[in-house]
CSV table of C-alpha atoms in Angstrom, one decimal:
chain,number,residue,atom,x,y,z
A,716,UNK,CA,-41.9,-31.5,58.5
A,717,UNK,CA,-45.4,-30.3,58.1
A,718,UNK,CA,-45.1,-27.2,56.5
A,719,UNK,CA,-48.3,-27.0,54.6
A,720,UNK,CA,-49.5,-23.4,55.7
A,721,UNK,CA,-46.3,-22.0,54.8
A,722,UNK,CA,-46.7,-23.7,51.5
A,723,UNK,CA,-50.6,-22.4,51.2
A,724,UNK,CA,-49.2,-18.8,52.1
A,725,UNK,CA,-46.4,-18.7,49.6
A,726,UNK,CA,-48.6,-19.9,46.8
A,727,UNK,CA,-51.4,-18.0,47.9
A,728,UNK,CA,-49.6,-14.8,48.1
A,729,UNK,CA,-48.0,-15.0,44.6
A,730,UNK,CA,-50.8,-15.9,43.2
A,731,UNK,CA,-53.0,-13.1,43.6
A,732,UNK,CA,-50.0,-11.0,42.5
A,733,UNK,CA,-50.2,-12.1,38.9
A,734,UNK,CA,-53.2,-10.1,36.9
A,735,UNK,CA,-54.2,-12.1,34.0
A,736,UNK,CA,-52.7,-9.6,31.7
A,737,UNK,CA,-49.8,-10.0,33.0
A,738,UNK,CA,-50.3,-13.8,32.5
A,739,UNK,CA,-51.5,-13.1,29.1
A,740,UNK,CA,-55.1,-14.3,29.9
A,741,UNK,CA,-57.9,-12.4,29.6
A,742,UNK,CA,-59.3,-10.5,32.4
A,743,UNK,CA,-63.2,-11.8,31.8
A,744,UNK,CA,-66.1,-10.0,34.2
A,745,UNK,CA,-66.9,-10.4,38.0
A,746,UNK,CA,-63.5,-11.5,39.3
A,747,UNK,CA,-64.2,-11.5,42.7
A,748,UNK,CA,-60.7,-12.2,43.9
A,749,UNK,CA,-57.5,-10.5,43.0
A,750,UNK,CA,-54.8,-12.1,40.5
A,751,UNK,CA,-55.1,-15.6,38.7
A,752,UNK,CA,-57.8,-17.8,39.5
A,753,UNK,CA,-56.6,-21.5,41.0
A,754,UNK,CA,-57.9,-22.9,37.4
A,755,UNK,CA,-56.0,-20.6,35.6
A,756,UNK,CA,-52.6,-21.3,37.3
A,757,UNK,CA,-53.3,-24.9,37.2
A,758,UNK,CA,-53.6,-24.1,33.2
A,759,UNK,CA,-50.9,-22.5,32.3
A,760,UNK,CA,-48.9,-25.1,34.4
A,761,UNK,CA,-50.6,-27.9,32.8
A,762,UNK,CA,-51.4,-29.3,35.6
A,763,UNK,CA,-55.5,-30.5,36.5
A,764,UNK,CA,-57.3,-28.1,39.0
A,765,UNK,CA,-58.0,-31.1,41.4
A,766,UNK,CA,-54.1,-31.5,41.6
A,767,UNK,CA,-53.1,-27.7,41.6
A,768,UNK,CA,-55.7,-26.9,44.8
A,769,UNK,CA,-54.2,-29.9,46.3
A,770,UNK,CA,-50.7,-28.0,46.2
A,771,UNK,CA,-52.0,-24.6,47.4
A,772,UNK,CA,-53.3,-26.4,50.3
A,773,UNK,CA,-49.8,-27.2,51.3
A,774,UNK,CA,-49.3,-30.9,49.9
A,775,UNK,CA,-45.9,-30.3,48.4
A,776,UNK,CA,-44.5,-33.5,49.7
A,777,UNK,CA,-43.8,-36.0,46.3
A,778,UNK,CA,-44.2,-33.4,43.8
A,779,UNK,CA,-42.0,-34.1,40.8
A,780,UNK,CA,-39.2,-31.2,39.9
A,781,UNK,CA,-41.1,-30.8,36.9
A,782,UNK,CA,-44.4,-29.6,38.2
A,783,UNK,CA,-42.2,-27.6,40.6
A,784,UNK,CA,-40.7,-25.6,37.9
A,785,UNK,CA,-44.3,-25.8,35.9
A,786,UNK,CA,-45.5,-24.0,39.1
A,787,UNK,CA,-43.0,-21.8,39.3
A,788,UNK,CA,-43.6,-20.5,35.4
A,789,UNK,CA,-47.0,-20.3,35.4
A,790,UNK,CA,-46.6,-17.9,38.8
A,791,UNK,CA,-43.8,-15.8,36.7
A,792,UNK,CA,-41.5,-16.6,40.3
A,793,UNK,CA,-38.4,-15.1,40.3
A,794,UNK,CA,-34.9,-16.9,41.3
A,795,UNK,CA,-35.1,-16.3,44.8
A,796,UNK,CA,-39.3,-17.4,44.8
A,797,UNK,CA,-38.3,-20.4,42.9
A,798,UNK,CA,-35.9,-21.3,45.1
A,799,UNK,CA,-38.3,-20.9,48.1
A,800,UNK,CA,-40.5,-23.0,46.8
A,801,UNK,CA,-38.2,-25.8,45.7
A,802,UNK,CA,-36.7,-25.5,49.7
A,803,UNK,CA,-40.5,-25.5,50.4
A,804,UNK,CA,-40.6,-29.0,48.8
A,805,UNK,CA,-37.5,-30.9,50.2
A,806,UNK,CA,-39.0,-29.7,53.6
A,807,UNK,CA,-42.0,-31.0,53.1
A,808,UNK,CA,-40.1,-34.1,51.9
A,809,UNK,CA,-37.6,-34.5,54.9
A,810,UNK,CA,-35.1,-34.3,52.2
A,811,UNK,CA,-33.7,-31.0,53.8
A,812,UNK,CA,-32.4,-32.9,56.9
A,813,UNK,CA,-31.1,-35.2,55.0
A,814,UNK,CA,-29.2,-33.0,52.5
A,815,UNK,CA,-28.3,-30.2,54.6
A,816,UNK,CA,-25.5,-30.6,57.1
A,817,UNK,CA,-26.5,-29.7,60.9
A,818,UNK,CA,-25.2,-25.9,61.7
A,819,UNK,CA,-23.3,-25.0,64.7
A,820,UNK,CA,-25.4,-22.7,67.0
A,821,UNK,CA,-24.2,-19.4,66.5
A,822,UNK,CA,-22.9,-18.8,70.5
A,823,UNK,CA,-20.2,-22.0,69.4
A,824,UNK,CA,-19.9,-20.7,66.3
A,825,UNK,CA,-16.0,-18.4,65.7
A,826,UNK,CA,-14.3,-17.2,62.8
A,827,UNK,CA,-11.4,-19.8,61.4
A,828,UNK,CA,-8.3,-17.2,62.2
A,829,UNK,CA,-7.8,-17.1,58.6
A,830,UNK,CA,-10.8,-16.0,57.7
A,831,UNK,CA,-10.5,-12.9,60.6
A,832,UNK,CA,-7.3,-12.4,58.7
A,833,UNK,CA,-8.7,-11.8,55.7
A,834,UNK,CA,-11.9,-9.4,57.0
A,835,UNK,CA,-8.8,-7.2,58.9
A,836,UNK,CA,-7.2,-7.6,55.4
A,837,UNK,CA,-10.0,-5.2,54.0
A,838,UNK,CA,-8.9,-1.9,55.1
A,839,UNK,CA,-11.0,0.3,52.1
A,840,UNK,CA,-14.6,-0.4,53.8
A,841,UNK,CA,-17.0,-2.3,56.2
A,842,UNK,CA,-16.3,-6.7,55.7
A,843,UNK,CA,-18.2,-8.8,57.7
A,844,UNK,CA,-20.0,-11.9,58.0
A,845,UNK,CA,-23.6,-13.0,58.6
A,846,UNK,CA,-25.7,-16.0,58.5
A,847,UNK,CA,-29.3,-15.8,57.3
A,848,UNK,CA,-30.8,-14.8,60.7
A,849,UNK,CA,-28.7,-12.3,60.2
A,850,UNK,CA,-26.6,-12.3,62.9
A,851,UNK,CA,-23.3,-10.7,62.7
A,852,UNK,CA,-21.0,-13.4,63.2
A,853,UNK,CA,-17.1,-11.9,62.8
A,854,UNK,CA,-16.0,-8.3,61.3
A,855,UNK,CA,-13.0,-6.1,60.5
A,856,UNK,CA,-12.7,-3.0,62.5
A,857,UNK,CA,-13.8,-0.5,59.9
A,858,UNK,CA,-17.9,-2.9,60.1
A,859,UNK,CA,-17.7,-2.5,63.6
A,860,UNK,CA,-17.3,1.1,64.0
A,861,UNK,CA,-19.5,1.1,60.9
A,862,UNK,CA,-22.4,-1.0,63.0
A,863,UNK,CA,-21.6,0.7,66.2
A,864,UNK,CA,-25.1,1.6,66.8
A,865,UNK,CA,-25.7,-2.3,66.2
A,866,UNK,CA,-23.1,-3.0,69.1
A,867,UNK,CA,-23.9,-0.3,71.2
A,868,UNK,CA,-27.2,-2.2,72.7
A,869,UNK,CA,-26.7,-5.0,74.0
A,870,UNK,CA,-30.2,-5.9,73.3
A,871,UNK,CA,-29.6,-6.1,69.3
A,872,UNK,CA,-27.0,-9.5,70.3
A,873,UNK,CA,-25.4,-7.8,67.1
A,874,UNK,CA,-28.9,-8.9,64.8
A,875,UNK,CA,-29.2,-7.0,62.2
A,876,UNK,CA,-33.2,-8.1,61.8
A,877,UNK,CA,-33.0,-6.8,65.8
A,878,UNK,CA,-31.5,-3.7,65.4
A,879,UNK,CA,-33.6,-3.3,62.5
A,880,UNK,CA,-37.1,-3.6,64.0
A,881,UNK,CA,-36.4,-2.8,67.8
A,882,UNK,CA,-34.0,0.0,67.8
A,883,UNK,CA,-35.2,3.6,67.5
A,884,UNK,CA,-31.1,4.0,66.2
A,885,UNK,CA,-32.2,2.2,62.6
A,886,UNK,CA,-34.9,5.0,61.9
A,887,UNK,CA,-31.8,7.3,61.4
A,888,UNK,CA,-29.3,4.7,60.0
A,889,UNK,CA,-31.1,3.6,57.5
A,890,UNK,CA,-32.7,6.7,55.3
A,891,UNK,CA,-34.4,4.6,53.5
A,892,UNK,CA,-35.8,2.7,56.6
A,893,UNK,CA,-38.9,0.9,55.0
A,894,UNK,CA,-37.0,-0.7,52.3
A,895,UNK,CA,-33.9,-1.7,54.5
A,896,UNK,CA,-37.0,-3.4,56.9
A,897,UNK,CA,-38.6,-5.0,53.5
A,898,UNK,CA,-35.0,-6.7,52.7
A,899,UNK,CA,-34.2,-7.8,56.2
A,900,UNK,CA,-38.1,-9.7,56.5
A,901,UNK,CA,-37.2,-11.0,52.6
A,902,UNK,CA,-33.8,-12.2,54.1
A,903,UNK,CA,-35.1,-13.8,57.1
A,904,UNK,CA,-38.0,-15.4,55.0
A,905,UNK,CA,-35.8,-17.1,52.5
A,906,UNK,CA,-33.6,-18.6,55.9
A,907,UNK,CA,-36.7,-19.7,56.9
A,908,UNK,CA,-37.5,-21.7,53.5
A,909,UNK,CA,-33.8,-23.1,53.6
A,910,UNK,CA,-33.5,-23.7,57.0
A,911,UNK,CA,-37.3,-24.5,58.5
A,912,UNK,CA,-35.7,-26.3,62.1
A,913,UNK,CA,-33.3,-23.9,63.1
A,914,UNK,CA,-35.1,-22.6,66.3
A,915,UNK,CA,-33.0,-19.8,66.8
A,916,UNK,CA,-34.3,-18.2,63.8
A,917,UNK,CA,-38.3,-19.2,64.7
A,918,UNK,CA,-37.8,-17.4,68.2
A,919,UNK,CA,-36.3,-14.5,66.3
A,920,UNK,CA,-39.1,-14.2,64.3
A,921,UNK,CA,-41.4,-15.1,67.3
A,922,UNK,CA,-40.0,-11.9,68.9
A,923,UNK,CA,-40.0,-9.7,66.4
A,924,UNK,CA,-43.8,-10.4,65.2
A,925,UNK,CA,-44.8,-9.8,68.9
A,926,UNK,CA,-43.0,-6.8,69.8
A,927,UNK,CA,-43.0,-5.1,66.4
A,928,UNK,CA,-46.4,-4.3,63.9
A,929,UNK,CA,-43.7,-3.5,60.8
A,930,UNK,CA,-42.1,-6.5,61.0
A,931,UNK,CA,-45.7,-9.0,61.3
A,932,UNK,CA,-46.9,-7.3,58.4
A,933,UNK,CA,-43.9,-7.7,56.3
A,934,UNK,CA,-43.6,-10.8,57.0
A,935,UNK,CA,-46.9,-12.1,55.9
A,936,UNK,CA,-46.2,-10.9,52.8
A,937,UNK,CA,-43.9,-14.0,52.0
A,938,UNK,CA,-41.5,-12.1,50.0
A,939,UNK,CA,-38.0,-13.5,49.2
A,940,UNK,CA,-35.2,-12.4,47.9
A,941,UNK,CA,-31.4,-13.0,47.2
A,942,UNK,CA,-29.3,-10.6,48.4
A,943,UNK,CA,-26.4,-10.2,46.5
A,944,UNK,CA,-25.2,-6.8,45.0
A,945,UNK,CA,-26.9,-3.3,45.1
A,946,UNK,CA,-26.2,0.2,46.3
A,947,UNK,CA,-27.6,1.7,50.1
A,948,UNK,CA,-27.4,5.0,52.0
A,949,UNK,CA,-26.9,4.7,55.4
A,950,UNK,CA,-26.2,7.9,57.8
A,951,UNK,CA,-23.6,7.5,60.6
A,952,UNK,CA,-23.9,8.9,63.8
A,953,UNK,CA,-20.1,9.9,63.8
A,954,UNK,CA,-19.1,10.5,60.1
A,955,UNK,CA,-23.2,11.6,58.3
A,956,UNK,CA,-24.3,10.6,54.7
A,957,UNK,CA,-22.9,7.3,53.2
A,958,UNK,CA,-23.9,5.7,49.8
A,959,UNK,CA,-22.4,2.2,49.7
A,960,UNK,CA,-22.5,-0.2,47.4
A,961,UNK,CA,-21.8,-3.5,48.3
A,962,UNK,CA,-21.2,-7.3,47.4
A,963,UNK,CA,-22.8,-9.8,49.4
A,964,UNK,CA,-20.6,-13.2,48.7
A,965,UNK,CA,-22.3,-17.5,50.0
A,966,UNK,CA,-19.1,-18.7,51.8
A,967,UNK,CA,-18.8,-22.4,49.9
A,968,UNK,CA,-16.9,-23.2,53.0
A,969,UNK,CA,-19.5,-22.5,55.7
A,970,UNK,CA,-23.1,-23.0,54.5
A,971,UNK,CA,-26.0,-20.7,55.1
A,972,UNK,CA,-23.1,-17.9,55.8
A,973,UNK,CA,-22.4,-14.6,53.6
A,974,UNK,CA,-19.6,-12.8,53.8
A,975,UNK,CA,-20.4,-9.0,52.9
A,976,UNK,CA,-17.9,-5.6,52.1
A,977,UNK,CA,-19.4,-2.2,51.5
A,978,UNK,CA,-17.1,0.3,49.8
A,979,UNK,CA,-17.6,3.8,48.1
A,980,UNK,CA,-17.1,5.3,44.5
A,981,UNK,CA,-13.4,6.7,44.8
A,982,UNK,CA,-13.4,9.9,44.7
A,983,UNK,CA,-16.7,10.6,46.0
A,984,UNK,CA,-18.0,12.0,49.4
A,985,UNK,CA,-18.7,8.8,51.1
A,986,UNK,CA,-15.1,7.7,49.8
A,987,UNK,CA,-13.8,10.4,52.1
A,988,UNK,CA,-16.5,9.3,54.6
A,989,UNK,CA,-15.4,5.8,54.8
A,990,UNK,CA,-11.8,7.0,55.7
A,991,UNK,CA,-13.0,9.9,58.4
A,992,UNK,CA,-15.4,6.5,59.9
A,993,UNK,CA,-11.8,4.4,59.6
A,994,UNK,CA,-10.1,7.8,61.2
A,995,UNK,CA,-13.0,7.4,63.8
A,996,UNK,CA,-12.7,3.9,64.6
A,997,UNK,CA,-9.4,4.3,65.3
A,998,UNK,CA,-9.9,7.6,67.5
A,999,UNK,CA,-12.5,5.4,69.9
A,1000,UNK,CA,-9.8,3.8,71.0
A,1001,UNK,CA,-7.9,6.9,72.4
A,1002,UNK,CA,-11.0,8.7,73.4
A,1003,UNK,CA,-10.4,10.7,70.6
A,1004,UNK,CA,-14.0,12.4,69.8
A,1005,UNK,CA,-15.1,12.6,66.1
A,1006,UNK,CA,-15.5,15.4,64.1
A,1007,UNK,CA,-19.3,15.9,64.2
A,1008,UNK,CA,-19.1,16.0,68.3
A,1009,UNK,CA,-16.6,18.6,68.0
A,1010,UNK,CA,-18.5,20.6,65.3
């Protein structure tokens, strides 16, 4: 796969993120450019200029795991960047094809009944799972009267990354809007670096980029990240504020899927929150209306 301008981006990008203090360099007069200097990075790697320009023009194809990880030091890359860049590699290698089994497109793609069993099973807070487009692929009742917003348009195809971007519902949903839209780009980006043929995901991001300025500018910014455990505040049409924290789990059984739960501190107001949203859910199937349309 050619994939060099994603590579040039990537290094580009986190290379004029590292200050030469920060490198432990000094800073010198009339830098003209922010961050490291190619000649620097290709210094602290140990690595000749010639061959470190050669890199950042995209030639990742052949490069040993050593340089890799070299690279990856000398640009102080976190887990998640390092990761990137080593799926960045075994794409420009082919190796990805090789090494990855094929995924099922999502429309073919249901829930093992055991594993619906065991999101139904979580009756203290929102369980589903997602796969790094971040489609919503199967969820217990309490996620999808937690995500009803998500479900309610039919134009969000239950897309987090969707609902996200193209639904005025998310500016209210999320509270902390830009950095929910910061981790869903991050999220996507790192799918992207794992999985560069999936198709579904370029026409995702081919959507997004056209219809929505937040998203294209985000996702220039090549940013990755893993998403694994962390605390959010969301506010629900039906039950209001919610702090959740949550535990974002890779499913060893189904590759490129995460299965996620969000609960509450006991005791606390979005505890009781999560049981008037269960009380809710439940209610919607009566007709029942919830507490804030009565108030």
């Amino acid at each position: 796969m050619d994939n060099r301008a994603e590579v040039r981006e990537f290094l580009t990008s986190r290379r004029s993120r590292i200050s030469p203090e920060r490198a432990g360099l000094p800073a010198g007069p009339r830098r003209r450019v922010p961050g490291l200097r190619r000649s620097e990075v290709a210094a602290l790697a140990d690595v000749s200029v010639e061959y470190y320009a050669k890199l950042e023009r995209g030639h990742l194809a052949g490069v040993s795991p050593a340089v890799l990880e070299a690279v990856a030091r000398a640009l102080q890359l976190d887990d998640a960047e390092r990761e990137h860049l080593l799926n960045l590699a075994r794409a420009a290698d082919g190796s990805d094809a090789l090494a990855r089994p094929r995924r099922r497109a999502t429309r073919q793609w249901t829930p093992h009944r055991s594993l619906q069993w065991t999101l139904d099973a979580v009756t203290g807070g929102p369980a589903f799972v997602r796969n790094g487009r971040m489609d919503v692929l199967a969820a217990n009742p309490l996620a999808r009267a937690f995500y009803a917003d998500v479900y309610a348009d039919p134009h969000n195809q239950a897309n987090l990354a969707r609902f996200n971007f193209l639904d005025p519902a998310s500016r209210r949903f999320y509270p902390d809007w830009d950095l929910a839209a910061d981790v869903a780009v991050a999220i996507l980006r790192t799918e992207a670096g794992r999985n560069p043929h999936d198709k579904e995901l370029h026409d995702l991001v081919g959507e997004l980029s056209t219809r929505s300025d937040a998203f294209r500018t985000r996702w220039g910014a090549h940013d990755v990240r893993h998403h694994g455990t962390g605390t959010k505040r969301f506010h629900h049409p039906a039950v209001g504020a919610l702090t959740l924290a949550y535990e974002g789990l890779e499913m060893a059984t189904e590759p490129g899927l995460t299965l996620t739960v969000y609960t509450a501190e006991p005791g606390s107001p979005s505890d009781e929150g999560l049981r008037l949203l269960a009380s809710w859910a439940a209610d919607r199937e009566t007709g029942t209306p919830s507490p804030q349309e009565t108030g």
